[in-house]
Every structure is written in C-alpha cells, then in structure tokens.
Amino acid sequence: MKCPNCNMENEENAKFCTSCGSKLMNNQTQAETASTNEEPENQADGVKMPEMPDLTERKIDWGDSAETDNKTEAGMESGAEAEPVLEASEYEDEKKTETLEADTTAPMISAPVFTVPTEPEMPKKKKGKGIIIAAAVAVVVVGVAAAAFFGMQKKDPKAEVFDAFKSVYSSEEVKPAEEIFGFSDIFKNAQKSSTDYGLGLTLVKDNVLGLSGLEGAGFDMSEKNDLEKQVGSLNLGIIYGGVNFTNFKMYYDDTNFKASIPDLFDEVFVLNYADDLAGQIERSPYLGKYIAESGVDMDAFKNYIEYCQNLYTPDSTGPIDFAGLKERFDKENDSFKKLKDSIKVEKISEKKKFKVDGKEVTCRGFDMVVSKDNLIQFVDESCQFLLDDESLKQELIEYYSQVMNLSNQMYGSSIYGDLYDGETLVNEMWDAMDEGSTELIKILDDSMDDEVKVTVYLDKQGRMISLEAETGLTNEDDSHAVLGLKVEMNGGAYLTQNMTASFTLDVDGEKGEITFAKEGKYDKKDLTCDVDFGLDFDDELVEIAYSGSYNVEKGDYDLMLSGYDNGSEMFKMSVSGAIDDLEKGKGFRADADSIMISSGGMDLLELSGYYSIAPMEDEVEDLEGEPFDILAATESDWTNLIQSAYMKIFGLIGKLN
C-alpha cells in the first residue's frame, strides 16, 4: 500500500511506512482489524504486548509518539468516540509529537530515552532512509564548505616565502639597542634640530712607541649647531700634561666666519664671505695680494661654502637624493617584479628542526628556482634604468662641478687631469658603467649555470629561519666553480640576534669559505653581542672578532675588537667605560675610561676619552674680542698683531714646564 505522507509503496500488512515512519493504521481493511481481535489469549483487552526495542540501534526521538499512537489505536478498536482525558505530562508529549510531525524538515536527532512503561507500548518508529540521506547530504555540504573556507585561508607558497624574506629585518622588530638608547631617533633628530656635540681623547700611557713625553696630552672638542638660525660654533681645547693648554675657537653664520686663540690674541679674526668677497680681496692692502699671487679664487671658495651649506640644511637630501631614486625605480621599473614573478616556489614534504628563540622548533621547507635568463634580465634592466635616469646624472654633475670648479679656480689647475668640468667626468663615468654592465651580463651568460637553487625553511610564525642556495660558474679554462650560501637565524630578542652564515667556493676541489657568526642575549638587565667574521682561503685563515656587553642599570659597558692571522693576534682594541646622561631618543654621553690598543699580545697605548650628543641647550655665542678683518688689515696691522702674540707665547711655554 502507498504511504499517504510520502507516497512510498509498502507491504500490504505494514503498519508503518518504511521510508518516513508514518502510521498506515487508517488504511487497514476490516478483515485485518478483525484478525487483530483473534490474537492469542496472552493479549488482553485487544492490546498487543510490546516488542523489546533493539538497544544496539540508535533511535530517532519523536517524543513519546508511540504511546500516543497506542492509545489512539485502542480507542478505535473499542469503538470509543470520546477523546480520552490526558494527564499533564501526556498532554505535553502529544504537543511535542504534533509539532515534530508537522515540521518533518528538521527532525531532532538524539540518543534513545528509556522509561519503565506503566502500560504496554507500541514499538517505536524506526529511522527512515530519507532522513539518513538528508543527514548525509548535510554532512557533505558542511565538509565541502569547511574545506573551501580553509583552502581560501591557505597562503600561496610564493607569497609566504617572499613575506618571510621581509621578516629578516622587519621594521616592527625593536632591537635592544633601540629600546635602550633610541640611536636612530638621536641621529635623525640631529639632522633636523639644533644639537650639541662633544669629543675628547687623551693619551694615558705609552709602552713601546716612544710617546711617553706626551702622556696626558690630547684634545677636547665641543660643537654647537643651530640649524634654525644657521649659526654654529666650535671650541677645540688642546690638553697637555693633563691640563688645558690653550683653546682654538671658531664661529660662523650666514655672513661671517670668525676664529680666535684667546691665549695668543686679543683680536678675533673675521672674514666676511657674503659681501663681494672678490672685491674685498682686490681691495685688500696686504693679504689680498698674497691670495691673488697664490692663484686662489675666493669666489670659488665662497660658492663652494654656500653649496655645502645648502646640502646639509634640515630639508636637504644631500648630494644625491637616494630616497627619490628608490621611488623612481619602484614606480618606473618593473624588473624586480618580473624577477619575482618568474621565480618558481614549491612546498617540500621534508621538515627540519632548528633552535629558535632558545627552543627547538619544526620548520616547513620550500624550494625556489631562479633561472639564469630571468636573473640576467633583471641585472640588465636595472643597470639600464640607472643609466637612463637623468635626475641621478644631473645630481652627480652638479656635485662634481662644484668640487672641480673649486679645485680649478682656487689652485689654477685641476687635480682631475684634462677634465675641466663635472659634466665631462660624469659622462665618462656613464660610459664606463655602460661598458661594465655589458661585460657583467656577458660573463654571467657565458659562465653561470642555468639555475640558482634555493631552499628556505619557515617557522610557524612565517619567519625565515634557514636559507641555502647553490649555483655554479664555468671559467674560460673549463674549470667549474660551485658557489654556496647558507644562513641560519636562531632568534632571541629579535630574529637575527643569534645567527650563522657561510659563503663557500669550490673550484675543482680547492675550497674557500667566508663565515659569519653572531651570538647575543638581552634580558632587560644585560645586553651582550659577540660577532666573529672569518676568511679561509688557501689554508690562510683571517678572523675579525667583536665582543660587547652593557649593563642597563649601572650603564657600564665593555667593547673589544681584535684581528687574527692563523690564530696569531694582529691587533686588539678594548674599551671600557659607562654611559651617562642618557635620554632615550635624545642624547647620551659615553665615557671611555680605558682604551687599550695592543698587538701580538703586547700593550702599545692606553687612551681615555668621551663622546656626547644631545639637544642644544645654550645659545650659540659669538666670539669675544676686537674684530680683526683679515682682508682690510694693512701690513702694519699684521705686524702689530704678531708682536703682541710673541710675548704671550712665552706664557704658553711656561705651561709646558
């Protein structure tokens, strides 16, 4: 018979639909109903004894619909027309059954609930095939959606590797030295705002160089640079025997250059280089004729001073605008993009373990292949861009023109041979660059292997941990050289705080190697750094070693730089002292209590000194003394000046004793 609910064919004697579980009781014939009354004696009141449920099969919880159906069937058989009175719990069960039967599109799946029946129950409905199919389809749809979602989140291997290269020197990483001192901000501010500088050096002890008579001698220099007012001053103190011997002072602004030696002269030497300098020299009664005879062109000197002043103003980019050059390269040249697009990147199944940030981590590997043709194309197009960049060329022409004009006009001849202007010099440089790039490309094309193979490993954060690269070159004599590069970064306070690198060259069995190793730590209390650079070729090993430590709380530091040839010390310089007056990002003073220089294990010299940099505190002061115009002064003025200084020289000599 057909199910009135799902129209599915069922057996003639079936009471429930095998597809959807709906009751087929209303479709039974009178004969079937009568036969039901002829059941064995163990069936009381026309009610069948319930079958034991299959406990191994997961059931569909339809509410207690079987119990409701049982009561309905019993009422039909007894011919009762009145609706039975329901208990509260039975009423709730009936409501649940009606709701679930009405909403067959979203049945609730749950584990079977077993209760002890107070009266015989009809068998519970079995799972329908339609529900099973619907559930299976739902699972498949969810699985496909999840796979699609997580697939979209997965990064392209090439993009992942290129991002890892950026992580090596990420701008987001704060180096310990920056965290403690703020060096980049200090020196950046010095280029844009007024600054005080200090530098001093004194000979403490000489052991073998014969300079013991100069022990205690040195200099102490302080400079003020007011960028806002375009004025500056410098005081150079000469130290002898541990005391200040004399001072040489200078001052400059946009009009005058001044100098004085107060211990020798009461006067201040003045040169006005802004107002008709050539005319002043021409009218000079004494010094002018010597300048004219020397062939020095003071106008050229003036132009050079003005050019230098303009180069180093706060808004200046310097002789060459490297930031502008990079911006033009990125905007107008796509050679690097084409090189990146041509690189093949594939993920490899092999994983490796590395020590990173003090613990062992498992890293994913990627193979990269750079073809020779694409690499040569990148070199060719990059060189051609530089040769075609007129802005760069004009900047160089202007710079060399100023330098060469000063040389030509001040000394009457050129130190550059037959070249008389910057344009000629730069044009020759451009021709040489063009020939050099062509030759380089030919060498690469003739000797380089077809591919450069690179293998990189990334940690879970996507950082570059290891890089290995290899390629080969074939020389004109058919000898083959294998070039290899290996870099491993072990992290710490930042990714490259601990790392090793090596570059190897193997020419038909003859090997050479350049090595680099760096170790350091930073725990907010102490900062250490040890670097070793080695050059090993033809059984000759040259090493340069650096070691440094700094205590944050005390400010004490120790530095060491040394060089070795096959294990023998060539030189060694060690510095110990303390950092004072530290203002992060603004300035500091580094006192070097001991600077020891030695060679071959023998101490040569011991020095002491300091360096300081800080925002300018006091105003730049003009020099005190009677102005002495060096161009307007007569021969008599110069004679009187020298005679007055002659008597003061003996006072200075007295200081030497």
XYZ file of C-alpha atoms in Angstrom, residues 439-448:
10
model
C 80.633 42.901 -19.693
C 78.988 41.658 -16.481
C 75.968 40.347 -18.375
C 78.218 38.564 -20.870
C 80.203 36.923 -18.056
C 77.013 35.750 -16.335
C 75.588 34.420 -19.590
C 78.766 32.538 -20.531
C 79.701 31.100 -17.146
C 76.634 30.796 -14.938
